[in-house]
Amino acid sequence: QNEVLRRLAERAPGVALPRVLPAADGGEIVDAPGAGGEIHHVRLLTWVPGTPLADVRAQTPELLDTLGRVIAQIDIGLDGFDHPAAHRDLKWDLARAGWIRDHLSAVADGTRRGLIERVLHRYDQEIAPLLGDLRAGTLYNDANDHNVLVRGDDPWTRRVVGVIDFGDIVHGAIIGDLAIAAAYAMLGKPDPLAAAAQVAAGYHAVRPLHEADVDVLDGLILTRLAVSVVNAAVQRTAAPENPYLTVSETPAWDALQRLLALPPRLARYRLRHACGLAPRPTAPAVDRKSTRLN
């Protein structure tokens, strides 16, 4: 985490991020004994002012556009960065999303369980086989709406300025960072797909997406939402007194239901259009053929 923050301080200076402050001896991580004699690793980070996106009620298209742009700046800053600790088994790694299959029993409602099974089926058939062929690198991997920081008092001039919490860093398909940001930007929106498209457009404007990335984006968004709600169900059983563990559960279920109710491929077409691609991959060929016939 510390190395990533140093890297981004150099490569993404316009993004508001925590900075690591050294101890008096110059060390960045200090061993501190606990009351029972156990050793804790302690570090000091700077405070980053801002309002979590989750607490911003009027989320304009312009605000969501800046979310995509900030995540793109982070991904550009991390381009070429690697670290052994990023290659790990992490439940929030979208390449390992299949773990939720063994925990579907935690979702008591049969209808909701069916939604997750639909997402998993598509993930297995259409998404997982392609992940290894996409651009890969070290991801921030946690642009949920409680980690994204917004500044500005006027709803029309508010902007996303940065993020916090780098505890979920992982190596994987870089498109995952956009998918996660878009998934949480959907929460509580009457048209979740429009919100996702706005985030994708902002990202693409700063870090152009490959067509192969865009074509798995909607599936990865669904996957992240599915992982979130199943994890919340599991955590509720383990720690029912901790409300934060299920803070996104209700709006995530709503977003899942809305997305899965749409006609097949509509989400992909709208996200392609938001990134300047022909909505249907075959459209340019059809148009050229029509021109020749005329």
PDB file of C-alpha atoms in Angstrom, residues 3 23 29-30 63 70 81 115 120 164 191 201 215 223 230 244 266:
ATOM      1  CA  GLU A   3       4.590   1.851  -2.359  1.00  0.00           C
ATOM      2  CA  ALA A  23       8.207   8.148  11.993  1.00  0.00           C
ATOM      3  CA  ILE A  29       5.767   1.168   9.592  1.00  0.00           C
ATOM      4  CA  VAL A  30       6.370   0.991  13.341  1.00  0.00           C
ATOM      5  CA  LEU A  63     -20.036  14.431 -10.917  1.00  0.00           C
ATOM      6  CA  VAL A  70     -10.169  10.076 -11.306  1.00  0.00           C
ATOM      7  CA  PHE A  81       3.757  -0.962 -11.282  1.00  0.00           C
ATOM      8  CA  LEU A 115     -30.467 -13.565  -9.577  1.00  0.00           C
ATOM      9  CA  LEU A 120     -22.647 -16.564 -12.081  1.00  0.00           C
ATOM     10  CA  ILE A 164      -9.007   6.464   0.282  1.00  0.00           C
ATOM     11  CA  ASP A 191     -31.543   4.558 -14.098  1.00  0.00           C
ATOM     12  CA  ALA A 201     -17.448   7.937 -20.523  1.00  0.00           C
ATOM     13  CA  ASP A 215     -17.447  -5.776 -23.881  1.00  0.00           C
ATOM     14  CA  THR A 223     -20.317  -9.663 -10.842  1.00  0.00           C
ATOM     15  CA  VAL A 230     -23.442 -12.437  -1.080  1.00  0.00           C
ATOM     16  CA  TYR A 244     -21.115  -1.302   8.012  1.00  0.00           C
ATOM     17  CA  LEU A 266     -28.759  -3.563 -23.815  1.00  0.00           C
TER      18      LEU A 266
END
